[in-house]
mmCIF file of C-alpha atoms and ligand atoms in Angstrom:
data_model
loop_
_atom_site.group_PDB
_atom_site.id
_atom_site.type_symbol
_atom_site.label_atom_id
_atom_site.label_comp_id
_atom_site.label_asym_id
_atom_site.label_seq_id
_atom_site.Cartn_x
_atom_site.Cartn_y
_atom_site.Cartn_z
ATOM 1 C CA MET A 57 -30.286 -0.903 -30.748
ATOM 2 C CA GLU A 58 -27.123 -2.660 -29.692
ATOM 3 C CA VAL A 59 -26.919 -3.395 -25.996
ATOM 4 C CA VAL A 60 -23.506 -2.599 -24.545
ATOM 5 C CA THR A 61 -22.650 -4.634 -21.450
ATOM 6 C CA MET A 62 -20.538 -2.534 -19.100
ATOM 7 C CA SER A 63 -18.970 -5.189 -16.943
ATOM 8 C CA TYR A 64 -15.428 -3.871 -17.032
ATOM 9 C CA THR A 65 -13.710 -1.080 -15.165
ATOM 10 C CA ILE A 66 -10.195 0.307 -15.343
ATOM 11 C CA GLY A 67 -7.862 0.765 -12.392
ATOM 12 C CA ILE A 68 -4.774 2.963 -12.699
ATOM 13 C CA ASP A 69 -1.743 2.969 -10.443
ATOM 14 C CA LEU A 70 -0.189 6.407 -10.869
ATOM 15 C CA GLY A 71 3.360 5.901 -9.604
ATOM 16 C CA GLY A 72 6.426 8.114 -9.579
ATOM 17 C CA THR A 73 8.235 5.583 -11.818
ATOM 18 C CA ASN A 74 5.466 3.863 -13.808
ATOM 19 C CA ILE A 75 1.887 4.444 -14.850
ATOM 20 C CA VAL A 76 0.008 1.128 -14.908
ATOM 21 C CA ALA A 77 -3.544 0.669 -16.162
ATOM 22 C CA ALA A 78 -5.491 -2.566 -15.724
ATOM 23 C CA VAL A 79 -8.821 -3.792 -17.031
ATOM 24 C CA VAL A 80 -10.731 -5.491 -14.217
ATOM 25 C CA ASP A 81 -13.623 -7.806 -15.088
ATOM 26 C CA ALA A 82 -16.920 -8.541 -13.340
ATOM 27 C CA ASP A 83 -15.213 -11.216 -11.214
ATOM 28 C CA PHE A 84 -12.733 -8.586 -9.968
ATOM 29 C CA ARG A 85 -9.888 -10.192 -11.869
ATOM 30 C CA ILE A 86 -7.326 -8.354 -13.963
ATOM 31 C CA ALA A 87 -7.977 -9.096 -17.647
ATOM 32 C CA ALA A 88 -5.015 -7.100 -19.024
ATOM 33 C CA LYS A 89 -2.429 -4.508 -18.012
ATOM 34 C CA ALA A 90 -0.507 -1.810 -19.857
ATOM 35 C CA SER A 91 2.233 0.404 -18.485
ATOM 36 C CA CYS A 92 4.609 3.185 -19.427
ATOM 37 C CA LYS A 93 7.298 5.228 -17.674
ATOM 38 C CA THR A 94 6.022 8.269 -15.807
ATOM 39 C CA ASN A 95 9.067 10.335 -16.856
ATOM 40 C CA LEU A 96 8.777 13.107 -14.264
ATOM 41 C CA PRO A 97 8.706 16.073 -14.218
ATOM 42 C CA ARG A 98 5.579 16.442 -16.383
ATOM 43 C CA THR A 99 2.435 18.518 -16.447
ATOM 44 C CA ALA A 100 -0.885 17.157 -15.193
ATOM 45 C CA ASP A 101 -2.242 17.198 -18.769
ATOM 46 C CA GLU A 102 0.665 15.086 -20.028
ATOM 47 C CA VAL A 103 0.204 12.612 -17.184
ATOM 48 C CA ALA A 104 -3.566 12.451 -17.909
ATOM 49 C CA ASP A 105 -2.836 11.824 -21.623
ATOM 50 C CA ASP A 106 -0.600 8.884 -20.692
ATOM 51 C CA MET A 107 -3.137 7.436 -18.259
ATOM 52 C CA VAL A 108 -5.796 7.477 -20.989
ATOM 53 C CA ARG A 109 -3.366 6.016 -23.546
ATOM 54 C CA MET A 110 -2.524 3.130 -21.154
ATOM 55 C CA SER A 111 -6.232 2.596 -20.421
ATOM 56 C CA ARG A 112 -7.043 2.256 -24.113
ATOM 57 C CA GLN A 113 -4.055 -0.040 -24.618
ATOM 58 C CA ALA A 114 -5.120 -2.280 -21.698
ATOM 59 C CA ALA A 115 -8.665 -2.497 -23.123
ATOM 60 C CA GLN A 116 -7.262 -3.471 -26.500
ATOM 61 C CA GLN A 117 -5.047 -6.145 -24.908
ATOM 62 C CA ALA A 118 -8.075 -7.500 -23.036
ATOM 63 C CA GLY A 119 -9.856 -7.793 -26.387
ATOM 64 C CA ILE A 120 -12.691 -5.448 -25.447
ATOM 65 C CA GLN A 121 -14.065 -2.190 -26.804
ATOM 66 C CA PHE A 122 -13.259 0.945 -24.813
ATOM 67 C CA GLU A 123 -17.052 1.533 -24.784
ATOM 68 C CA GLU A 124 -17.428 -1.546 -22.569
ATOM 69 C CA ILE A 125 -15.528 0.215 -19.754
ATOM 70 C CA SER A 126 -18.005 1.670 -17.261
ATOM 71 C CA SER A 127 -15.611 3.793 -15.191
ATOM 72 C CA ILE A 128 -12.000 4.577 -14.383
ATOM 73 C CA GLY A 129 -10.362 4.721 -10.945
ATOM 74 C CA ILE A 130 -6.955 6.091 -10.035
ATOM 75 C CA GLY A 131 -4.696 5.440 -7.049
ATOM 76 C CA SER A 132 -2.382 8.422 -6.704
ATOM 77 C CA PRO A 133 0.369 9.327 -4.250
ATOM 78 C CA GLY A 134 -0.144 12.362 -2.046
ATOM 79 C CA THR A 135 -3.196 14.046 -0.556
ATOM 80 C CA VAL A 136 -6.168 13.161 -2.732
ATOM 81 C CA ASN A 137 -9.721 14.373 -2.229
ATOM 82 C CA PRO A 138 -12.092 11.674 -3.538
ATOM 83 C CA MET A 139 -15.100 14.005 -3.146
ATOM 84 C CA THR A 140 -13.725 16.661 -5.510
ATOM 85 C CA GLY A 141 -11.554 14.333 -7.634
ATOM 86 C CA ARG A 142 -8.565 16.564 -7.014
ATOM 87 C CA ILE A 143 -4.964 15.745 -6.149
ATOM 88 C CA GLU A 144 -4.561 18.452 -3.500
ATOM 89 C CA TYR A 145 -0.845 17.908 -3.122
ATOM 90 C CA SER A 146 1.732 15.406 -4.322
ATOM 91 C CA CYS A 147 5.407 16.056 -3.664
ATOM 92 C CA ASN A 148 6.768 13.466 -6.173
ATOM 93 C CA PHE A 149 4.642 14.954 -8.959
ATOM 94 C CA ASP A 150 4.893 18.539 -7.753
ATOM 95 C CA PHE A 151 1.098 18.768 -8.187
ATOM 96 C CA TYR A 152 -0.942 21.338 -6.301
ATOM 97 C CA ASP A 153 -4.725 21.138 -6.514
ATOM 98 C CA VAL A 154 -4.923 19.287 -9.826
ATOM 99 C CA PRO A 155 -8.491 18.318 -10.971
ATOM 100 C CA MET A 156 -7.247 14.921 -12.202
ATOM 101 C CA ALA A 157 -10.609 13.118 -12.291
ATOM 102 C CA GLU A 158 -12.007 15.888 -14.487
ATOM 103 C CA LEU A 159 -8.983 15.742 -16.833
ATOM 104 C CA ILE A 160 -9.659 12.023 -17.367
ATOM 105 C CA GLU A 161 -13.443 12.457 -17.740
ATOM 106 C CA ARG A 162 -12.957 15.180 -20.346
ATOM 107 C CA ARG A 163 -10.693 12.881 -22.378
ATOM 108 C CA THR A 164 -12.768 9.691 -22.111
ATOM 109 C CA GLY A 165 -16.382 10.636 -21.394
ATOM 110 C CA LYS A 166 -16.294 8.136 -18.520
ATOM 111 C CA SER A 167 -16.743 8.812 -14.843
ATOM 112 C CA CYS A 168 -13.464 8.839 -12.955
ATOM 113 C CA ARG A 169 -12.709 8.441 -9.249
ATOM 114 C CA ILE A 170 -9.432 9.070 -7.524
ATOM 115 C CA GLU A 171 -8.032 8.042 -4.132
ATOM 116 C CA ASN A 172 -4.724 8.038 -2.334
ATOM 117 C CA ASP A 173 -2.710 4.989 -3.543
ATOM 118 C CA ALA A 174 -2.426 3.309 -0.114
ATOM 119 C CA ASN A 175 -6.179 3.738 0.383
ATOM 120 C CA ALA A 176 -6.872 2.254 -3.063
ATOM 121 C CA ALA A 177 -4.685 -0.777 -2.241
ATOM 122 C CA ALA A 178 -6.448 -1.230 1.102
ATOM 123 C CA TRP A 179 -9.817 -1.004 -0.688
ATOM 124 C CA GLY A 180 -8.756 -3.789 -3.094
ATOM 125 C CA GLU A 181 -7.593 -6.082 -0.260
ATOM 126 C CA TYR A 182 -10.740 -5.267 1.683
ATOM 127 C CA LEU A 183 -13.157 -6.115 -1.130
ATOM 128 C CA VAL A 184 -11.527 -9.105 -2.812
ATOM 129 C CA GLY A 185 -8.389 -10.034 -0.828
ATOM 130 C CA ALA A 186 -7.529 -10.572 2.838
ATOM 131 C CA GLY A 187 -10.448 -8.476 4.102
ATOM 132 C CA ARG A 188 -13.189 -10.146 2.080
ATOM 133 C CA GLY A 189 -16.391 -10.561 4.064
ATOM 134 C CA THR A 190 -15.374 -8.210 6.911
ATOM 135 C CA LYS A 191 -16.463 -4.647 7.694
ATOM 136 C CA THR A 192 -13.376 -3.193 9.368
ATOM 137 C CA MET A 193 -9.825 -3.702 8.194
ATOM 138 C CA VAL A 194 -6.474 -1.950 8.359
ATOM 139 C CA ALA A 195 -3.900 -2.609 5.621
ATOM 140 C CA ILE A 196 -0.226 -1.872 6.128
ATOM 141 C CA THR A 197 2.269 -1.978 3.261
ATOM 142 C CA LEU A 198 5.928 -2.447 4.193
ATOM 143 C CA GLY A 199 7.795 -0.911 1.272
ATOM 144 C CA THR A 200 10.176 2.013 0.832
ATOM 145 C CA GLY A 201 7.906 3.665 3.387
ATOM 146 C CA ILE A 202 4.937 2.353 5.314
ATOM 147 C CA GLY A 203 1.593 2.786 3.594
ATOM 148 C CA GLY A 204 -1.568 2.669 5.644
ATOM 149 C CA GLY A 205 -5.194 2.223 4.644
ATOM 150 C CA VAL A 206 -8.103 2.146 7.061
ATOM 151 C CA ILE A 207 -11.541 0.752 6.215
ATOM 152 C CA LEU A 208 -14.104 1.459 8.941
ATOM 153 C CA ASP A 209 -17.592 -0.010 8.647
ATOM 154 C CA GLY A 210 -17.142 -0.545 4.921
ATOM 155 C CA LYS A 211 -15.831 2.953 4.121
ATOM 156 C CA ILE A 212 -12.344 4.240 3.394
ATOM 157 C CA TYR A 213 -11.410 6.489 6.314
ATOM 158 C CA SER A 214 -8.907 9.285 5.732
ATOM 159 C CA GLY A 215 -9.955 12.012 8.121
ATOM 160 C CA PHE A 216 -11.927 15.198 7.480
ATOM 161 C CA ASN A 217 -9.143 16.620 5.307
ATOM 162 C CA CYS A 218 -8.149 13.424 3.396
ATOM 163 C CA SER A 219 -4.716 13.310 5.096
ATOM 164 C CA GLY A 220 -5.429 10.599 7.650
ATOM 165 C CA ALA A 221 -4.365 6.949 7.902
ATOM 166 C CA GLU A 222 -0.686 7.969 7.757
ATOM 167 C CA LEU A 223 0.048 5.164 10.184
ATOM 168 C CA GLY A 224 3.743 5.037 9.277
ATOM 169 C CA HIS A 225 4.218 8.460 10.836
ATOM 170 C CA THR A 226 3.280 7.554 14.375
ATOM 171 C CA VAL A 227 6.285 7.656 16.701
ATOM 172 C CA ILE A 228 7.516 4.415 18.294
ATOM 173 C CA VAL A 229 10.906 5.737 19.575
ATOM 174 C CA LEU A 230 10.904 9.211 21.136
ATOM 175 C CA ASP A 231 13.822 11.245 19.689
ATOM 176 C CA GLY A 232 14.683 8.223 17.533
ATOM 177 C CA ARG A 233 15.751 7.999 13.892
ATOM 178 C CA GLN A 234 15.063 10.963 11.642
ATOM 179 C CA CYS A 235 12.040 10.349 9.418
ATOM 180 C CA ALA A 236 11.481 11.893 5.958
ATOM 181 C CA CYS A 237 8.293 13.523 7.303
ATOM 182 C CA GLY A 238 10.263 15.732 9.696
ATOM 183 C CA ARG A 239 9.532 13.855 12.925
ATOM 184 C CA LYS A 240 11.946 11.585 14.729
ATOM 185 C CA GLY A 241 11.395 7.941 15.625
ATOM 186 C CA CYS A 242 8.467 7.234 13.292
ATOM 187 C CA PHE A 243 7.221 3.652 12.824
ATOM 188 C CA GLU A 244 8.265 4.005 9.158
ATOM 189 C CA ALA A 245 11.871 4.884 10.067
ATOM 190 C CA TYR A 246 12.264 1.449 11.703
ATOM 191 C CA SER A 247 9.768 -0.915 10.128
ATOM 192 C CA SER A 248 9.746 -0.051 6.414
ATOM 193 C CA ALA A 249 12.122 -1.952 4.116
ATOM 194 C CA THR A 250 14.290 1.191 4.204
ATOM 195 C CA GLY A 251 14.342 1.056 8.020
ATOM 196 C CA LEU A 252 15.293 -2.631 8.003
ATOM 197 C CA ILE A 253 18.085 -1.952 5.496
ATOM 198 C CA LYS A 254 19.414 0.814 7.763
ATOM 199 C CA THR A 255 19.416 -1.477 10.825
ATOM 200 C CA THR A 256 21.153 -4.205 8.788
ATOM 201 C CA GLN A 257 23.844 -1.764 7.596
ATOM 202 C CA GLU A 258 24.452 -0.428 11.130
ATOM 203 C CA THR A 259 24.836 -3.986 12.432
ATOM 204 C CA MET A 260 27.250 -4.933 9.631
ATOM 205 C CA GLN A 261 29.495 -2.015 10.512
ATOM 206 C CA ARG A 262 29.643 -3.235 14.113
ATOM 207 C CA CYS A 263 30.059 -6.936 13.149
ATOM 208 C CA PRO A 264 32.775 -7.363 10.474
ATOM 209 C CA ASP A 265 32.720 -11.176 10.919
ATOM 210 C CA SER A 266 28.991 -11.589 10.396
ATOM 211 C CA LYS A 267 27.623 -13.686 7.534
ATOM 212 C CA LEU A 268 25.564 -10.621 6.636
ATOM 213 C CA TRP A 269 28.647 -9.670 4.601
ATOM 214 C CA THR A 270 28.299 -12.900 2.559
ATOM 215 C CA PHE A 271 24.762 -11.977 1.517
ATOM 216 C CA ALA A 272 25.648 -8.318 0.909
ATOM 217 C CA PRO A 273 29.362 -7.922 0.044
ATOM 218 C CA SER A 274 29.078 -4.130 0.430
ATOM 219 C CA LEU A 275 26.750 -1.859 2.401
ATOM 220 C CA ASP A 276 25.031 -0.521 -0.720
ATOM 221 C CA ARG A 277 23.999 -4.059 -1.684
ATOM 222 C CA VAL A 278 21.938 -4.638 1.469
ATOM 223 C CA ASN A 279 18.240 -5.206 0.801
ATOM 224 C CA GLY A 280 15.189 -6.244 2.812
ATOM 225 C CA ARG A 281 16.104 -9.937 2.525
ATOM 226 C CA THR A 282 19.748 -9.734 3.660
ATOM 227 C CA ALA A 283 19.139 -10.142 7.409
ATOM 228 C CA PHE A 284 16.536 -12.896 6.884
ATOM 229 C CA ASP A 285 18.937 -14.830 4.594
ATOM 230 C CA ALA A 286 21.814 -14.504 7.097
ATOM 231 C CA MET A 287 19.536 -15.641 9.926
ATOM 232 C CA ARG A 288 18.504 -18.719 7.950
ATOM 233 C CA ALA A 289 22.225 -19.466 7.420
ATOM 234 C CA GLY A 290 22.649 -19.496 11.220
ATOM 235 C CA ASP A 291 24.181 -16.030 11.587
ATOM 236 C CA GLU A 292 23.810 -14.494 15.045
ATOM 237 C CA ALA A 293 23.998 -10.839 13.950
ATOM 238 C CA GLY A 294 21.449 -11.518 11.197
ATOM 239 C CA GLU A 295 19.127 -13.096 13.747
ATOM 240 C CA ARG A 296 19.516 -10.072 16.058
ATOM 241 C CA VAL A 297 18.552 -7.706 13.226
ATOM 242 C CA VAL A 298 15.454 -9.762 12.413
ATOM 243 C CA GLN A 299 14.458 -10.027 16.092
ATOM 244 C CA GLU A 300 14.814 -6.286 16.574
ATOM 245 C CA TYR A 301 12.862 -5.644 13.372
ATOM 246 C CA ILE A 302 10.059 -7.922 14.566
ATOM 247 C CA ARG A 303 9.862 -6.032 17.893
ATOM 248 C CA PHE A 304 9.636 -2.620 16.187
ATOM 249 C CA LEU A 305 7.053 -3.900 13.721
ATOM 250 C CA ALA A 306 4.963 -5.518 16.457
ATOM 251 C CA CYS A 307 5.121 -2.306 18.520
ATOM 252 C CA GLY A 308 3.774 -0.154 15.678
ATOM 253 C CA LEU A 309 1.157 -2.730 14.701
ATOM 254 C CA THR A 310 -0.061 -3.147 18.306
ATOM 255 C CA ASN A 311 -0.590 0.633 18.420
ATOM 256 C CA ILE A 312 -2.755 0.270 15.305
ATOM 257 C CA VAL A 313 -4.707 -2.675 16.744
ATOM 258 C CA ASN A 314 -5.316 -0.738 19.961
ATOM 259 C CA SER A 315 -6.470 2.310 17.984
ATOM 260 C CA PHE A 316 -8.894 0.586 15.622
ATOM 261 C CA GLN A 317 -9.434 -3.037 16.759
ATOM 262 C CA PRO A 318 -9.966 -4.032 13.108
ATOM 263 C CA GLU A 319 -11.314 -7.466 12.281
ATOM 264 C CA ILE A 320 -8.357 -7.965 9.951
ATOM 265 C CA LEU A 321 -4.894 -6.395 10.055
ATOM 266 C CA CYS A 322 -3.441 -7.080 6.644
ATOM 267 C CA ILE A 323 0.315 -6.842 6.029
ATOM 268 C CA GLY A 324 1.565 -6.380 2.480
ATOM 269 C CA GLY A 325 4.595 -5.124 0.566
ATOM 270 C CA GLY A 326 7.829 -6.872 -0.393
ATOM 271 C CA LEU A 327 8.696 -7.881 3.187
ATOM 272 C CA SER A 328 5.391 -9.740 3.608
ATOM 273 C CA ARG A 329 6.844 -12.325 1.227
ATOM 274 C CA GLU A 330 8.830 -13.648 4.240
ATOM 275 C CA GLY A 331 5.425 -15.114 5.165
ATOM 276 C CA ASP A 332 5.215 -16.920 8.504
ATOM 277 C CA THR A 333 8.882 -16.185 9.326
ATOM 278 C CA LEU A 334 7.704 -12.606 9.810
ATOM 279 C CA ILE A 335 3.939 -12.696 10.349
ATOM 280 C CA GLN A 336 3.840 -15.429 13.012
ATOM 281 C CA PRO A 337 6.278 -13.941 15.577
ATOM 282 C CA VAL A 338 4.784 -10.476 15.006
ATOM 283 C CA ALA A 339 1.266 -11.853 15.521
ATOM 284 C CA GLU A 340 2.397 -13.552 18.754
ATOM 285 C CA ILE A 341 3.710 -10.298 20.245
ATOM 286 C CA ILE A 342 0.578 -8.406 19.172
ATOM 287 C CA SER A 343 -1.574 -11.144 20.715
ATOM 288 C CA ARG A 344 0.287 -10.775 24.058
ATOM 289 C CA GLU A 345 0.154 -6.970 24.093
ATOM 290 C CA ASP A 346 -3.219 -6.255 22.450
ATOM 291 C CA TYR A 347 -5.513 -4.379 24.855
ATOM 292 C CA ALA A 348 -8.354 -6.713 23.810
ATOM 293 C CA ARG A 349 -6.406 -9.850 24.751
ATOM 294 C CA TYR A 350 -9.184 -10.922 27.140
ATOM 295 C CA SER A 351 -11.861 -10.423 24.515
ATOM 296 C CA LYS A 352 -13.380 -13.387 22.679
ATOM 297 C CA ARG A 353 -13.190 -11.400 19.458
ATOM 298 C CA ARG A 354 -9.635 -10.633 18.396
ATOM 299 C CA THR A 355 -7.949 -8.969 15.426
ATOM 300 C CA LYS A 356 -6.512 -11.448 12.918
ATOM 301 C CA VAL A 357 -3.047 -10.564 11.592
ATOM 302 C CA VAL A 358 -2.685 -11.898 8.053
ATOM 303 C CA ALA A 359 -0.528 -11.482 4.935
ATOM 304 C CA ALA A 360 -1.988 -9.495 2.020
ATOM 305 C CA GLN A 361 -3.347 -11.663 -0.803
ATOM 306 C CA LEU A 362 -3.317 -9.468 -3.898
ATOM 307 C CA GLY A 363 0.340 -8.344 -3.908
ATOM 308 C CA ASN A 364 1.044 -5.476 -6.282
ATOM 309 C CA ASP A 365 -2.383 -5.908 -7.898
ATOM 310 C CA ALA A 366 -4.197 -4.619 -4.782
ATOM 311 C CA GLY A 367 -3.814 -0.981 -5.869
ATOM 312 C CA LEU A 368 -5.031 -1.656 -9.425
ATOM 313 C CA ILE A 369 -8.029 -3.730 -8.334
ATOM 314 C CA GLY A 370 -8.885 -1.271 -5.550
ATOM 315 C CA ALA A 371 -8.709 1.666 -7.986
ATOM 316 C CA ALA A 372 -10.893 -0.189 -10.493
ATOM 317 C CA LEU A 373 -13.481 -0.743 -7.730
ATOM 318 C CA LEU A 374 -13.531 2.856 -6.459
ATOM 319 C CA GLU A 375 -16.908 3.360 -8.172
ATOM 320 C CA LYS A 376 -18.236 1.088 -5.413
ATOM 321 C CA ALA A 377 -16.762 3.150 -2.575
ATOM 322 C CA ASP A 378 -20.094 4.826 -1.730
ATOM 323 C CA GLN A 379 -22.271 1.740 -2.036
ATOM 324 C CA SER A 380 -23.555 0.103 1.124
ATOM 325 C CA ASN A 381 -23.058 -3.344 -0.409
ATOM 326 C CA PRO A 382 -20.124 -2.932 -2.816
ATOM 327 C CA LEU A 383 -19.854 -6.538 -3.986
ATOM 328 C CA SER A 384 -23.513 -7.039 -4.859
HETATM 329 ZN ZN1 ZN B 10 7.487 10.161 9.799
#
């Protein structure tokens, strides 16, 4: 009888814009990727069909048989119950209580796990990225919003109802900026890329002579880099925006450190590409304000290592989420 080695798994990033499937090998590296447009609105069955199609395509590109895939993992937006395999609610997909893991298992005959996308990304960074070798880590992604993932004692923590770790929706300014979640003054409203863009635009309107206008000739062309670029060109208004951004970010992150005291606080997303320009001053403020500042053991604030692959790798490794020693 032929012996089939099952050393590959598939990780899927189910996004509102793209569906990406990746084959991950035994060394936790991505062997191949395939992607297609999500094309919302669509039914859960159509989305499942596409996820399977991309999985098969990725396996083909990796030069392996689909039979060599041991399991499939999905990172999905919204409230996801990993115990039941159901997407309980996702507003971008307009899904209510969809048994997505089952839809994939029925189509492929392979076991399928599903997690919230921010949790899947945190799981990837925890196992093979910035959190490698630790037991407790918090991952924050600074993107359009702020994604949070909490790993406590080697397990993904998302509360008793799978809605926890929404760290972007903790308030840092009482009665502050309106947040998409309905509250005012959320961490996300100030410290996401969207929040930084808003602060940059507000400053530009007050400072018509600022070099910010050189890097973004109109308000709709402002992005997360504009203020950093202006600052590097010696612009005072640009520097003020960056300084204010750093203070908001450090405030929200210190709240997280004081809540969890993780071994590693990992910062990812597009803005983390500013590297030490951002991470170092933020880490200094956290170090001054951290409740454990007199402790010998302190949280390390570091940049994420896996970039956009964290979600794919984390999803591919979801089959290890219940193991006491996931990397063995
Ligand atoms: Zn909010």
